[in-house]
Amino acid sequence: LTLDAAWTVGWIRRSAEVLAAERAALNTLDRDIGDGDHGENMDRGFQAVLSKLNDLVDESTPGAVLKLVATTLISTVGGAAGPLYGTAFLKAAGAVGSARCLDAAALVALLTAARDGIVLRGKAEEGDKTMIDAWTPAVNAAAAAQAAGSAVDEVLLIAADAAASGAQATEPLIARKGRASYLGERAIGHRDPGAQSTSLLLRAAADVGRA
Amino acid sequence: LTLDAAWTVGWIRRSAEVLAAERAALNTLDRDIGDGDHGENMDRGFQAVLSKLNDLVDESTPGAVLKLVATTLISTVGGAAGPLYGTAFLKAAGAVGSARCLDAAALVALLTAARDGIVLRGKAEEGDKTMIDAWTPAVNAAAAAQAAGSAVDEVLLIAADAAASGAQATEPLIARKGRASYLGERAIGHRDPGAQSTSLLLRAAADVGRA
Amino acid sequence: MKKLINDPKNVVIEAVAGFEAAHGDIVRVSHDPIFIARSDAPVHGKVGIVSGGGSGHEPLHGGFVGYGMLDAAVPGAVFTSPTPDPILAATQVVDGGAGVLHLVKNYTGDVLNFETAADLASAEGIEVRAVIINDDVAVKDSLYTAGRRGVAGTVLVEKITGAAAERGDDLAAVVAVAEKVNSRVRTMGVALTPCVVPHAGEPSFVLADDEIEIGIGIHGEPGRERIKLEPADAIVDRLLAPILDDLPFVAGDAVLLFVNGMGGTPQVELYIVFRRAAEVLAEKGITVTRSLVGNYTTSLEMAGTSISVLKLDEELTSLWDAPVQTAALRWGR
Amino acid sequence: MKKLINDPKNVVIEAVAGFEAAHGDIVRVSHDPIFIARSDAPVHGKVGIVSGGGSGHEPLHGGFVGYGMLDAAVPGAVFTSPTPDPILAATQVVDGGAGVLHLVKNYTGDVLNFETAADLASAEGIEVRAVIINDDVAVKDSLYTAGRRGVAGTVLVEKITGAAAERGDDLAAVVAVAEKVNSRVRTMGVALTPCVVPHAGEPSFVLADDEIEIGIGIHGEPGRERIKLEPADAIVDRLLAPILDDLPFVAGDAVLLFVNGMGGTPQVELYIVFRRAAEVLAEKGITVTRSLVGNYTTSLEMAGTSISVLKLDEELTSLWDAPVQTAALRWGR
Ligand SMILES: Nc1ncnc2c1ncn2[C@@H]1O[C@H](COP(=O)(O)OP(=O)(O)O)[C@@H](O)[C@H]1O
Ligand SMILES: Nc1ncnc2c1ncn2[C@@H]1O[C@H](COP(=O)(O)OP(=O)(O)O)[C@@H](O)[C@H]1O
Ligand SMILES: [Mg+2]
Ligand SMILES: [Mg+2]
Ligand SMILES: [Mg+2]
Ligand SMILES: [Mg+2]
């Protein structure tokens, strides 16, 4: 498996597919503890990304793809998710520079930079019941796997699994950031929609990696 | 049976009772082909009349009672029914003058004047699907019975029966006056609420007459 | 039925008290009998203008009392015309010696109660004239029926007639302006959901989840026809066609386009309606030179809209533009 | 879900087009990216004021663009904050050389997107400041949460800050006025029924036939507690108590009392609410010297209300009274 520009494009295409399919489910999660638009926002953003992808020149790099994703999400998603995911992809692009191909270390750097970008903008900590609760376990698990010598496809799988558990683990939490924080105890029992979309994005990366 | 002031008061009290009991039913009839307030309007008016009745001096006449009913209805009912019933009672009061007791001829004069008052104000003809469709058969039947020598209690009963048939006979009609006239064919199959309240008023008169 | 009310019997009394508390700078309120008058009534030498009708259509009419519009408004019970007593009292209070005009929406109850009040006022030496407003094209007009209903066009009649009175026109001239506006405005409405009268507690009619009522009246009276929900543009086209045919409005006309909310419709929807209506008028060569969008003649919480088109000329335009200072309509001061 | 819309995707685009068609005398509209600006923007030497946020709260913010209030409003998708692009474009268009103030309701999305736009504008040499509005007492404030939400008090901040800019205050002074208003206004709301976001097609939450949500947010976010329906007066008391305790408001204060409709509540109900709120304030020795009643910060067709109380002083009162000419708020010209 080679994490080149084509893989990056494949990841994003697959993400757009999954987000379109999960649009209503994400809206429902957001309706329970937010304002019901998270699926709508993500779908709108990734559909816009899809139509931008065609403009990419052939000899593009993963970094260039990620940058295009970032600017498109920033200018089409809106809401909290727009600037947060936008910053994530922007920082990720910065982290991978102009490399044509990403090894496991570069992949971990990408994920770490993405997570750090979100924290920089949103100031959430782990346990605040936000997308960070999916990102941070994913970053930690990926870093550990890479340190232990795993190949990129394994790192991707491990990150996706950790994000999925992280998303699920938001359910019993009280929120301290985002709209769900207005709810106090009433947020308990509901999964954070942003953590869920993060889990979907990282699963898409792993799935494309395996294909 | 003597149609004196006490009888007149009894008729009105009984009417108030019946209209309170039939309030919701009249609202429903009016909701079907009007604006749903006819029961409300009539009940409000007759409750106001009830509290005014106590102010009557002992040696009152039927005409004085009818005049009090008229002015109270005019100033409390509103809508179409207020001025129409108000005028009816006002003209009825005029027709019976200062008589202490009404014979069958006076009763017919009362009913005729009431009906004519409504026509004067509302300009409805028979068949327009209004309260006139209860009043006119009642007036005609009463006049015929009185001409044939019936006693007042019989005249009352005959008038009430005719009003009831008249109210029922509004059901197949298209309306040409009042709110139901906006409906065209869609008014067919619904009884006119004002015709129904007229029928209730005349039935109350007959019932009190018999008691 | 969920409503922000106390005892349903006190809805009008309490709402009017709240109105007085909020707008004491513009109006004063009589509580028994209930009516709302300009704080500076009577204005000496000016024709007084009184309107009124059942409550539940707010801001109509109380929201339009003030400089340049109504001198008094008489609210009846919800959807029930007021009785003659408060109409008479309001007429007396606003009589500045130049006569009083009653602006009456064409419903049997309103017409009869205003008639009685006018008779009583005349008997006291006040010169009273009435103009009956009947702008609703949903209802077929005929000598043999109660005729067309008065609906949202009423707001335009009240504004423009009020401006004529404010500039000092005498009673005959003010009547002429009111009749002119009424003769040049046409309206048609649609309901998406019914409304619930507080004392009734039940919807005034029932619509299925995919049904709308074309030609609805402002008291929830059924309209012309019940159809399946359509896109906004198609609904606007249905409302506008009979309006334009009726006067008729023709290429070259300058009009005021008024998109009225029935109470429960969000503003975004009203502007979507306005957009299409303006587009259709432009296609026909009719120019929208003035506009009004908002909840001005409502039916409690009913969802829906009505479109009114008024054919303007120089006089009507300048009277429309004249200063007005009421709770619900204000400009120029 | 019955709505007067065409394709749900085009709700904002078409509504803004309708707004432009109706109010071309006051505003001009940019369609790509979407924002609404004063027709005379930029006003040379005046601080520009830009606000914005998700659509569905109309007339907030577009209805408040014009002389004496906002220079531009940036509408996002329904209930979704706008992206930085249109905010940046609006900021550029209204910059008259004296800097630009962003008035931002306190939601993570709005704050972040306005922040990004401000960074980009600063990079172009435009001086930008932001004031975050957070008047909602329903939410506990804490350093460790997203903090209180910006709700209907926003209208008061926009009006008064706009007047300060219009009279020629410099950017620092305009910022100070905005912060002063925000620090002195408190709001709390209640929902009787939910709203339906067009693209979602389902209610934002579900309330039983006898339930209401105390402390509701303006996007249908659940509030403080769900209780059984009560008489209006009892509900008003529940909303007012935490508002008055919070600042706190005390005897001798002069206040602006603002009863806001959430979109689907009839005006009679808003005035019933106003009546009780004014009564409670009077009992506490607090004087209502200015008032506002109506649908100004809505949540689509949600039924409900919010009460805002703003502690006035001479400066705020005279800025409130200063002329304003927007689609939704107008006086003095
Ligand atoms: N401060 C924050 N830090 C990290 N993530 C956040 C923060 N605030 C909100 N989020 C994430 O954003 C998600 C909501 O996104 P979305 O619904 O698109 O935006 P909005 O809340 O503006 O409607 C939440 O589920 C949460 O995961
Ligand atoms: N022109 C008229 N002549 C006679 N009766 C009429 C006329 N118009 C209406 N009515 C009667 O009034 C009744 C409605 O009364 P009500 O509901 O109280 O008044 P509103 O129509 O003003 O709500 C109708 O059912 C009809 O019988
Ligand atoms: Mg959301
Ligand atoms: Mg009726
Ligand atoms: Mg009625
Ligand atoms: Mg949102």
XYZ file of C-alpha atoms in Angstrom, chain A residues 52-162:
111
model
C -13.022 20.376 -6.586
C -11.008 17.156 -6.812
C -11.378 17.128 -10.583
C -9.394 20.348 -10.784
C -6.329 18.628 -9.313
C -3.332 18.308 -11.586
C -1.994 14.812 -12.191
C 1.326 15.079 -10.409
C -0.314 16.239 -7.221
C 0.952 15.317 -3.720
C -0.962 14.118 -0.628
C -0.235 17.531 0.887
C -1.808 19.357 -2.056
C -4.918 17.184 -1.833
C -5.220 17.794 1.904
C -4.825 21.525 1.400
C -7.584 21.560 -1.199
C -9.808 19.623 1.179
C -8.998 22.104 3.947
C -9.811 25.271 2.034
C -12.941 23.749 0.538
C -14.250 22.594 3.915
C -13.504 25.997 5.453
C -15.431 27.762 2.741
C -18.412 25.418 2.509
C -19.141 23.674 5.820
C -19.717 26.522 8.255
C -20.811 25.762 11.802
C -18.274 24.474 14.316
C -17.238 21.521 12.179
C -16.151 23.674 9.219
C -13.321 25.593 10.856
C -12.331 22.608 13.008
C -12.044 20.038 10.214
C -10.698 22.744 7.932
C -7.906 23.524 10.345
C -7.274 19.819 10.833
C -6.710 19.226 7.117
C -4.720 22.443 6.782
C -2.329 21.443 9.568
C -2.183 17.901 8.184
C -1.178 19.304 4.802
C 1.522 21.344 6.496
C 2.809 18.294 8.351
C 3.295 16.193 5.203
C 4.843 18.991 3.179
C 5.526 18.161 -0.448
C 6.228 14.439 0.042
C 4.936 12.304 -2.853
C 4.406 9.320 -0.623
C 3.715 8.949 3.118
C 5.341 6.318 5.295
C 3.964 5.275 8.686
C 5.843 8.060 10.456
C 4.460 10.646 8.064
C 0.983 9.223 8.582
C 1.314 9.621 12.339
C 2.602 13.164 11.842
C -0.418 13.878 9.637
C -2.893 12.612 12.235
C -1.116 14.378 15.082
C -1.039 17.693 13.265
C -4.727 17.370 12.400
C -5.646 16.725 16.025
C -3.429 19.539 17.282
C -5.046 21.944 14.821
C -8.486 21.145 16.203
C -7.288 21.646 19.768
C -5.675 24.931 18.794
C -8.954 26.274 17.405
C -11.487 24.629 19.672
C -9.537 24.345 22.939
C -11.250 21.084 23.815
C -9.581 18.504 26.019
C -10.134 14.767 26.011
C -13.347 13.969 27.835
C -15.093 17.179 26.780
C -17.354 15.097 24.516
C -16.143 16.453 21.191
C -14.457 15.096 18.086
C -11.210 15.256 20.062
C -12.394 12.168 21.926
C -12.113 10.252 18.647
C -8.967 11.982 17.348
C -6.761 11.638 20.405
C -7.174 7.877 20.919
C -6.613 7.459 17.169
C -3.438 9.519 17.253
C -2.161 7.694 20.332
C -2.902 4.238 18.919
C -1.367 5.124 15.551
C 1.768 6.488 17.181
C 2.145 3.362 19.313
C 1.650 1.035 16.319
C 4.105 2.973 14.202
C 6.660 2.926 17.037
C 6.148 -0.844 17.222
C 6.947 -1.067 13.506
C 3.496 -1.591 11.978
C 2.992 -0.951 8.300
C 0.850 1.964 7.112
C -2.244 -0.164 6.430
C -2.086 -1.578 9.939
C -1.570 1.868 11.422
C -4.639 3.076 9.559
C -6.721 0.163 10.813
C -5.609 0.658 14.391
C -6.325 4.395 14.227
C -9.804 3.748 12.822
C -10.570 1.216 15.539
C -9.382 3.582 18.246
